[in-house]
PDB file of C-alpha atoms and ligand atoms in Angstrom:
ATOM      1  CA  UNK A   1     192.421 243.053 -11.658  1.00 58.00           C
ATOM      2  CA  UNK A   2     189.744 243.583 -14.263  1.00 63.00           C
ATOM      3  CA  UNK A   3     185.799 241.905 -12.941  1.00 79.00           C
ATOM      4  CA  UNK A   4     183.553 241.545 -16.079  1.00 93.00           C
ATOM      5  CA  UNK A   5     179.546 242.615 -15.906  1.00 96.00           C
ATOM      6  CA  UNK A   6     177.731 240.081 -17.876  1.00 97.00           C
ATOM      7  CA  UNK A   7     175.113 241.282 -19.486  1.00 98.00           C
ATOM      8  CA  UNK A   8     172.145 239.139 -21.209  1.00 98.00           C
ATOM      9  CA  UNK A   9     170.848 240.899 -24.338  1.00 98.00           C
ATOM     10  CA  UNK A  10     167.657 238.920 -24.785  1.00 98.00           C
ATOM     11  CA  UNK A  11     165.306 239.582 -27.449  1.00 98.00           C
ATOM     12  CA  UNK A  12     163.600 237.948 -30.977  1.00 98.00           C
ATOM     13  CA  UNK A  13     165.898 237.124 -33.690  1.00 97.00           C
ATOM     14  CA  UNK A  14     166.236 240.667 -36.224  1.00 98.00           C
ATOM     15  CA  UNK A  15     165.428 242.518 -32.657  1.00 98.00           C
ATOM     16  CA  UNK A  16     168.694 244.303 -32.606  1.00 98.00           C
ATOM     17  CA  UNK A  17     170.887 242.424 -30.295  1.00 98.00           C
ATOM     18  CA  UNK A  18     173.922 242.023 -32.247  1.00 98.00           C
ATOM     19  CA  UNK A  19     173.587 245.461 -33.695  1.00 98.00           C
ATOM     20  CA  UNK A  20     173.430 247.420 -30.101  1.00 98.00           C
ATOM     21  CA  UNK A  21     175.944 245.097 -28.570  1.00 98.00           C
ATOM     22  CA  UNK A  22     178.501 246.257 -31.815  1.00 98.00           C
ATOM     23  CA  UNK A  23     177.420 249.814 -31.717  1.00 98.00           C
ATOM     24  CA  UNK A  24     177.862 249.866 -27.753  1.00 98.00           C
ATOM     25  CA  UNK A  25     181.485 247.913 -28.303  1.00 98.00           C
ATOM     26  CA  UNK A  26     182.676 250.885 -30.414  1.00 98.00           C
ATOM     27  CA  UNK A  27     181.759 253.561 -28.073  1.00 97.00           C
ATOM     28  CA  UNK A  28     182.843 251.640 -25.016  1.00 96.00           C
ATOM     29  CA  UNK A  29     186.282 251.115 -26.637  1.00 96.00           C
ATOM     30  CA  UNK A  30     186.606 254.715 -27.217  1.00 95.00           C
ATOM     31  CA  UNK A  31     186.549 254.917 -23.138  1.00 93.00           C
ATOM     32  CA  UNK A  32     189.515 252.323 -23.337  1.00 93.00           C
ATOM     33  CA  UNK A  33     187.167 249.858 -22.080  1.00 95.00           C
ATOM     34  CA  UNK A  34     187.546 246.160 -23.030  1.00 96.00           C
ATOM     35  CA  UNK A  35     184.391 244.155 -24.102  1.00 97.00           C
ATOM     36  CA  UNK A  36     183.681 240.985 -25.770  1.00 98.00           C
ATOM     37  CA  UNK A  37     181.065 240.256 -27.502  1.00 98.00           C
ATOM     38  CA  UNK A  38     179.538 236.183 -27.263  1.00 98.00           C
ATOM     39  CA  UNK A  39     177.170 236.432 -30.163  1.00 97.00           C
ATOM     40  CA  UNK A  40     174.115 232.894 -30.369  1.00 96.00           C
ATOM     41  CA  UNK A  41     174.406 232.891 -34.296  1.00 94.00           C
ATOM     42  CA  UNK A  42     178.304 232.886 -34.167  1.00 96.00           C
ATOM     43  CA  UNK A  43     178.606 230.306 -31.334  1.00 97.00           C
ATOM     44  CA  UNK A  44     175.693 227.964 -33.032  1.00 96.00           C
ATOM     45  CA  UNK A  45     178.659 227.340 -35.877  1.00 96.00           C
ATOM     46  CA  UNK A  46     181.363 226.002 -33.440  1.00 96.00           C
ATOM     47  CA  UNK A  47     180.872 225.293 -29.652  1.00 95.00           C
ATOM     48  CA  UNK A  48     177.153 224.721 -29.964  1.00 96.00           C
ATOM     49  CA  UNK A  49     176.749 223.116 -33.744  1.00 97.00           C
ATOM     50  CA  UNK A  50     175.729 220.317 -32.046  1.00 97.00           C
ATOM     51  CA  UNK A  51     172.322 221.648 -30.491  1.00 97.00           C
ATOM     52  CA  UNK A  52     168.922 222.326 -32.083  1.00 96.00           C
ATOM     53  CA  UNK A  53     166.044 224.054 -31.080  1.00 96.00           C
ATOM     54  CA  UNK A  54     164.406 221.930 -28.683  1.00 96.00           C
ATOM     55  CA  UNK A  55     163.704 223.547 -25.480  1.00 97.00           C
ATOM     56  CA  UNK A  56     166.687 221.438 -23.981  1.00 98.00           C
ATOM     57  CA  UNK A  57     168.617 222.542 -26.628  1.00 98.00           C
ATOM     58  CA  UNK A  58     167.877 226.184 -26.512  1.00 98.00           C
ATOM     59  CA  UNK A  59     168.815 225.839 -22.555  1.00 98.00           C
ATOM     60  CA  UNK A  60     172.310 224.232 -23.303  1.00 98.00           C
ATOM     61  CA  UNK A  61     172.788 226.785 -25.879  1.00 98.00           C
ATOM     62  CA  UNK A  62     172.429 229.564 -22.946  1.00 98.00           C
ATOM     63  CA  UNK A  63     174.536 227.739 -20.176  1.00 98.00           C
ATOM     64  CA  UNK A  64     177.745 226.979 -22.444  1.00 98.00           C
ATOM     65  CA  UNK A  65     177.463 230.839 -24.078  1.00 98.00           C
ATOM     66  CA  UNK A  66     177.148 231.495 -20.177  1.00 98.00           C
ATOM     67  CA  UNK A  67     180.247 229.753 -19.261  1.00 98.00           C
ATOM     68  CA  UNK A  68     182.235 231.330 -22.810  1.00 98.00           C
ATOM     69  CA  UNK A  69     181.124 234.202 -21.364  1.00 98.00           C
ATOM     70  CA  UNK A  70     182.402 233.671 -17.838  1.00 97.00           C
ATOM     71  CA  UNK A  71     185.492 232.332 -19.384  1.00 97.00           C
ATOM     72  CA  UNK A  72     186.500 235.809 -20.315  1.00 96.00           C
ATOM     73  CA  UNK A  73     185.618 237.824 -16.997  1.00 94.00           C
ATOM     74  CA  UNK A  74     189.244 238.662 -15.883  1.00 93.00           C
ATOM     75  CA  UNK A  75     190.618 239.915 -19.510  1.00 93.00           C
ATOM     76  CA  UNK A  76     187.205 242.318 -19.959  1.00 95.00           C
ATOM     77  CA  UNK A  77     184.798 245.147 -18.584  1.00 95.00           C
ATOM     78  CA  UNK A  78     181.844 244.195 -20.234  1.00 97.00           C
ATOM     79  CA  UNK A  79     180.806 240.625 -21.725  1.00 98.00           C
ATOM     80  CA  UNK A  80     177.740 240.934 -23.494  1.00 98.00           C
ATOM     81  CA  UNK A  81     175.625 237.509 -24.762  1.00 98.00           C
ATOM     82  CA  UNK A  82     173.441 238.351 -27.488  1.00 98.00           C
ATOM     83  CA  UNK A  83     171.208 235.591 -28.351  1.00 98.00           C
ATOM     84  CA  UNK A  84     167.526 235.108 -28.346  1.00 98.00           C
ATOM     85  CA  UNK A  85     167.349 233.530 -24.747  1.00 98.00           C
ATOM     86  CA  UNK A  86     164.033 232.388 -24.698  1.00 98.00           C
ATOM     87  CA  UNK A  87     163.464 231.122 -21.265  1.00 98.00           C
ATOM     88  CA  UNK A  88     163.258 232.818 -17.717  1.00 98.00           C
ATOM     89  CA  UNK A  89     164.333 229.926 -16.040  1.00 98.00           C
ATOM     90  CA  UNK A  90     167.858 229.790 -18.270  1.00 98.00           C
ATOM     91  CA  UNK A  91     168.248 233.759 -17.557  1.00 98.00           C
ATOM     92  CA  UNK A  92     167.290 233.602 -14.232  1.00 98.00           C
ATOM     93  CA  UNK A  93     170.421 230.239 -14.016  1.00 98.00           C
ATOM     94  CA  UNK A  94     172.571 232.409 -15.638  1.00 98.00           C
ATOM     95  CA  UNK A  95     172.068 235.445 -12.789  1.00 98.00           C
ATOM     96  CA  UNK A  96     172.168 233.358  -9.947  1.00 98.00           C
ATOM     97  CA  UNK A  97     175.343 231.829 -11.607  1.00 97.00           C
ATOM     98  CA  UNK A  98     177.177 234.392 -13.063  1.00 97.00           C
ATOM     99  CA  UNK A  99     175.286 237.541 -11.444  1.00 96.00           C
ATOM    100  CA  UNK A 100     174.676 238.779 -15.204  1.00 97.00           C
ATOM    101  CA  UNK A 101     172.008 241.627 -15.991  1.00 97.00           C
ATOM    102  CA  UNK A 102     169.852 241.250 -17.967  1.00 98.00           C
ATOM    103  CA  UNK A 103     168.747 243.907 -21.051  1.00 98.00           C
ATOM    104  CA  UNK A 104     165.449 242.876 -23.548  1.00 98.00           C
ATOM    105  CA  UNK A 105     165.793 244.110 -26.456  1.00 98.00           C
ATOM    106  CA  UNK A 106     161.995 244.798 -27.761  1.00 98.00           C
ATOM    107  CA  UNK A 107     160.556 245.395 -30.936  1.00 98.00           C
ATOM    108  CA  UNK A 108     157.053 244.398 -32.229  1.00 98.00           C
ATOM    109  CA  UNK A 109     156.308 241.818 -34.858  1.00 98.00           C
ATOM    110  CA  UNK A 110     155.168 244.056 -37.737  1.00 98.00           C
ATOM    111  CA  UNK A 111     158.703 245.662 -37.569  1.00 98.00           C
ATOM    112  CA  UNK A 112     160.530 242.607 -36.765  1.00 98.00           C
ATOM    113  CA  UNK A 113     158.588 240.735 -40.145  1.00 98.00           C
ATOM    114  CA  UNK A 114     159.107 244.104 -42.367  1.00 98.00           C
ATOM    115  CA  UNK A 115     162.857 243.961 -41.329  1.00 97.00           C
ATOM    116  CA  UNK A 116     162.968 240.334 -41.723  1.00 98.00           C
ATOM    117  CA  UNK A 117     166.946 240.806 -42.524  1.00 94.00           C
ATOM    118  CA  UNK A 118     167.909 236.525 -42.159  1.00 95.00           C
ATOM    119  CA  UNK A 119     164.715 236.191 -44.178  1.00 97.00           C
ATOM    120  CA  UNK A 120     163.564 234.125 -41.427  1.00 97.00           C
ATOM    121  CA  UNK A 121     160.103 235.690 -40.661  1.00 98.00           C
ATOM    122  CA  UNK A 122     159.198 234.845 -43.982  1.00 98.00           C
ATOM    123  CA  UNK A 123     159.828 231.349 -44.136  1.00 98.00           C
ATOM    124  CA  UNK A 124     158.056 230.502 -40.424  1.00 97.00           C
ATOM    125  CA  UNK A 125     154.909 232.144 -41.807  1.00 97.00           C
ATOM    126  CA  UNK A 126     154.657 230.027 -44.888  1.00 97.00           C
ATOM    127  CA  UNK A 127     152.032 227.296 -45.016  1.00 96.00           C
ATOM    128  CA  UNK A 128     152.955 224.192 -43.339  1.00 96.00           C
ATOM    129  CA  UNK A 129     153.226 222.061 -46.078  1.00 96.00           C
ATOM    130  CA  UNK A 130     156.078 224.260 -47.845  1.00 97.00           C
ATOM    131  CA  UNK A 131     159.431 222.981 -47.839  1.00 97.00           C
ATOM    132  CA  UNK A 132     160.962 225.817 -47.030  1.00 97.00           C
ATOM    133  CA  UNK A 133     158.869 226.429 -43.996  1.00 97.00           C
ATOM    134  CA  UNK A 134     160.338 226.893 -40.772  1.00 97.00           C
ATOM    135  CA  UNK A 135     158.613 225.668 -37.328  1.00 95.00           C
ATOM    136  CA  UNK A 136     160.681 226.771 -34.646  1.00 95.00           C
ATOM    137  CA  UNK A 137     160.996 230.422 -35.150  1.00 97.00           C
ATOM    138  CA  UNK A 138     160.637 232.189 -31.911  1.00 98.00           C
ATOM    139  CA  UNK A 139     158.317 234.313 -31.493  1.00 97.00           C
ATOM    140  CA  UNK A 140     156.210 232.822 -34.336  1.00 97.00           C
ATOM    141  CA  UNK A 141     156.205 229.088 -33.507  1.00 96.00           C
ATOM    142  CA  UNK A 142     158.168 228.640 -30.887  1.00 97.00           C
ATOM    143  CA  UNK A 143     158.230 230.317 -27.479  1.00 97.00           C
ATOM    144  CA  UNK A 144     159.513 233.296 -25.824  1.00 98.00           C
ATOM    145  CA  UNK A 145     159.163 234.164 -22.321  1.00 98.00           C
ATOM    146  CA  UNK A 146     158.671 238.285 -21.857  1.00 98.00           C
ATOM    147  CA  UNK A 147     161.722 238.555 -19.226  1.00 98.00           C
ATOM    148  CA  UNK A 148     160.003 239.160 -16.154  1.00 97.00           C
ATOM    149  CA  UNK A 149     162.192 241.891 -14.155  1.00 96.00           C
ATOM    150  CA  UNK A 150     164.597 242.940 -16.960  1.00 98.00           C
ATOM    151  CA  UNK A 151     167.253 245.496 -15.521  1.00 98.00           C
ATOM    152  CA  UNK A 152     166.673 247.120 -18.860  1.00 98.00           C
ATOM    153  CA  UNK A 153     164.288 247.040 -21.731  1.00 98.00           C
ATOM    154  CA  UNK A 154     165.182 248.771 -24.978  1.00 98.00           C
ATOM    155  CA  UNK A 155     162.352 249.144 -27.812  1.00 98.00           C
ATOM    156  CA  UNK A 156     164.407 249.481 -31.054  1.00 98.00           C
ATOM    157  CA  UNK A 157     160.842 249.646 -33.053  1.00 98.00           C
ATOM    158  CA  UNK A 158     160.140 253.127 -31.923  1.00 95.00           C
ATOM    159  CA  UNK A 159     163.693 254.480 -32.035  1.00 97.00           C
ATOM    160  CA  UNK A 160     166.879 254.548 -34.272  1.00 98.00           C
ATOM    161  CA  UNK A 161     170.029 252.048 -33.935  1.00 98.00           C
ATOM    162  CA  UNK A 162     172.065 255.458 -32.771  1.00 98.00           C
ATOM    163  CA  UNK A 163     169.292 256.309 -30.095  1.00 98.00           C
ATOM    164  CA  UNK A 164     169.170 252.757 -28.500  1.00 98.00           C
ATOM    165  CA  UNK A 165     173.172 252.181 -28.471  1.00 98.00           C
ATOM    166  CA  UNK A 166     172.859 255.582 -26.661  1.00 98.00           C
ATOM    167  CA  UNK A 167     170.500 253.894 -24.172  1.00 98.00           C
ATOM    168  CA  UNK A 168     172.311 250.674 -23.909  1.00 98.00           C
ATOM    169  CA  UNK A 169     175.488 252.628 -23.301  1.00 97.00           C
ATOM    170  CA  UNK A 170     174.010 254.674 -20.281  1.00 97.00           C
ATOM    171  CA  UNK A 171     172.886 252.571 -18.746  1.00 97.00           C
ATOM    172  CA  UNK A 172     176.300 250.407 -18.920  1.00 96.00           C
ATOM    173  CA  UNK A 173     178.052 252.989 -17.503  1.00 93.00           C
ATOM    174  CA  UNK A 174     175.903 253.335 -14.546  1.00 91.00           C
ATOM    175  CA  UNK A 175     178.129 252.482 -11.093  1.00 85.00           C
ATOM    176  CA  UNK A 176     175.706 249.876 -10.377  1.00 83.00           C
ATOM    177  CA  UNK A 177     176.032 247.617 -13.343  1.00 89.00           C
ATOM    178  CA  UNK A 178     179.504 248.052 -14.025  1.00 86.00           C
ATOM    179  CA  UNK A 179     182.752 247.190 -11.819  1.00 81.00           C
ATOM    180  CA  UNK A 180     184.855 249.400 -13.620  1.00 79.00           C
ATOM    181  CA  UNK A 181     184.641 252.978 -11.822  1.00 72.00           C
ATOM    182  CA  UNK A 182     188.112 253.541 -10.256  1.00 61.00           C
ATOM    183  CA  UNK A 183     188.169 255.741  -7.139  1.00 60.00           C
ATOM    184  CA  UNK A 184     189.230 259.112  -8.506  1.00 59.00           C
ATOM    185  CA  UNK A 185     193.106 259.463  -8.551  1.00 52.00           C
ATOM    186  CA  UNK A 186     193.742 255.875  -8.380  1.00 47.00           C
TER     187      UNK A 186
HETATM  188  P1  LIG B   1     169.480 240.259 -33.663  1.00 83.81           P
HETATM  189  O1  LIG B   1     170.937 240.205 -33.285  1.00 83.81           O
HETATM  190  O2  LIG B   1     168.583 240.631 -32.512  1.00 83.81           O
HETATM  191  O3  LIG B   1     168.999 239.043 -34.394  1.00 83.81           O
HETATM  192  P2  LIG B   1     170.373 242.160 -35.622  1.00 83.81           P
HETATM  193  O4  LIG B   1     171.128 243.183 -34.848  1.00 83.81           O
HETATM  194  O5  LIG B   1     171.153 241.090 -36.327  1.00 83.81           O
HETATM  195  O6  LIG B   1     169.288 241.491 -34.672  1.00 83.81           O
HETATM  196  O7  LIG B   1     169.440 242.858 -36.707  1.00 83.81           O
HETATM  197  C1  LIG B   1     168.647 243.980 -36.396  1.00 83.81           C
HETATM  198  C2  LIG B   1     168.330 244.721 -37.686  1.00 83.81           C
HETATM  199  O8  LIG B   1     167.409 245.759 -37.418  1.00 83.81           O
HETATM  200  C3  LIG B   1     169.550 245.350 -38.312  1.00 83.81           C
HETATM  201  O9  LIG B   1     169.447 245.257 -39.718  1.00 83.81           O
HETATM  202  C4  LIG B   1     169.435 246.822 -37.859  1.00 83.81           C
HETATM  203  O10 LIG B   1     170.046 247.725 -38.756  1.00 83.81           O
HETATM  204  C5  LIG B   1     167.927 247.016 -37.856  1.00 83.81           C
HETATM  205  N1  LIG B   1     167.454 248.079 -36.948  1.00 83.81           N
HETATM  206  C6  LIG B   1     166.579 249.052 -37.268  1.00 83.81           C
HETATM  207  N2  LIG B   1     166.328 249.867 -36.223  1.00 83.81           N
HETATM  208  C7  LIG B   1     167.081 249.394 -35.202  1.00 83.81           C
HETATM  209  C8  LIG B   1     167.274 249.842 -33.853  1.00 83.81           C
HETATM  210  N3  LIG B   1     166.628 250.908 -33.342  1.00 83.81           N
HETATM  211  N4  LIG B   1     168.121 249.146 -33.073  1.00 83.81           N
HETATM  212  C9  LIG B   1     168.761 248.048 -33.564  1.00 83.81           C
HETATM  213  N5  LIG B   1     168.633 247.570 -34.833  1.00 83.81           N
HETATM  214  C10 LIG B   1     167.790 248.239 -35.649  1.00 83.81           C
END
């Protein structure tokens, strides 16, 4: 019977999140190992269309991608959540909960604003009366809490995608994170 590692990939939006959890995926799968993928921006379209960005909201958002997540534990290896995951207290619900890790993915705000790929960077730092300004961009207007014991913390500002699914995929592997080592000739 297959037993899932959760894994929290927490980080700013443009960070890298979704792009290390694909990368990782691929080279995971090449192992024959199964992994799913619950990805924020994907799940803000259907199960959680009806939350904002309150801090309520943003703590909903994490429980029911927690419980998708945990939904899936018997049919995978590795579940990876990739959204931003602003708040120790949610992270810290979800590892009591689900006994998840926990992986920040880092990268400064000069990067993060030069890579700016949703174009939301630019918006947020628009002057308040613009209409197109945005005022709950984390990490600009709206919080994020530096995870506090992270099991892993990958900087993708000071090293190529390639490098850091390298990292990410490492340290998956590892005996203690993952439930998937078979004793040798079973
Ligand atoms: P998030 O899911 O955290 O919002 P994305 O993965 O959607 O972030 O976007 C990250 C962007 O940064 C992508 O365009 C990716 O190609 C780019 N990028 C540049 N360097 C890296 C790196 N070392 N690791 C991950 N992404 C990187």
């Amino acid at each position: 019977m297959r037993q899932a590692t959760i894994i929290q990939l927490t980080g700013l939006s443009g960070a890298g999140k979704t792009t290390l959890a694909q990368g990782v995926k691929h080279l995971l799968e090449k192992d024959a190992l199964k992994v799913v993928i619950i990805d924020g921006d994907v799940y803000r379209k259907t199960l959680c269309k009806d939350l904002g960005f309150s801090k309520e909201d943003r703590m909903e958002n994490i429980r029911r991608l927690g419980a998708a997540a945990f939904s899936f534990k018997d049919q995978a290896d590795i579940i990876m959540i990739a959204a931003i995951n602003p708040f120790e207290e949610t992270r810290n619900e979800l590892k009591e909960k689900y006994d998840t890790r926990t992986v920040w993915v880092k990268c400064n705000m000069p990067v993060l604003i030069e890579r700016d790929t949703k174009g939301l960077y630019k918006r947020a730092l628009l002057h308040d009366k613009h209409p197109d300004k945005l005022f709950n961009l984390t990490g600009i207007n709206d919080i994020y809490e530096i995870p506090v014991s992270p099991d892993l913390v990958i900087d993708t500002s000071t090293a190529t995608p390639g490098q850091c699914i390298r990292q990410l995929y490492e340290f998956l592997i590892l005996p203690g994170v993952s439930y998937f080592h078979r004793p040798a000739g079973g």
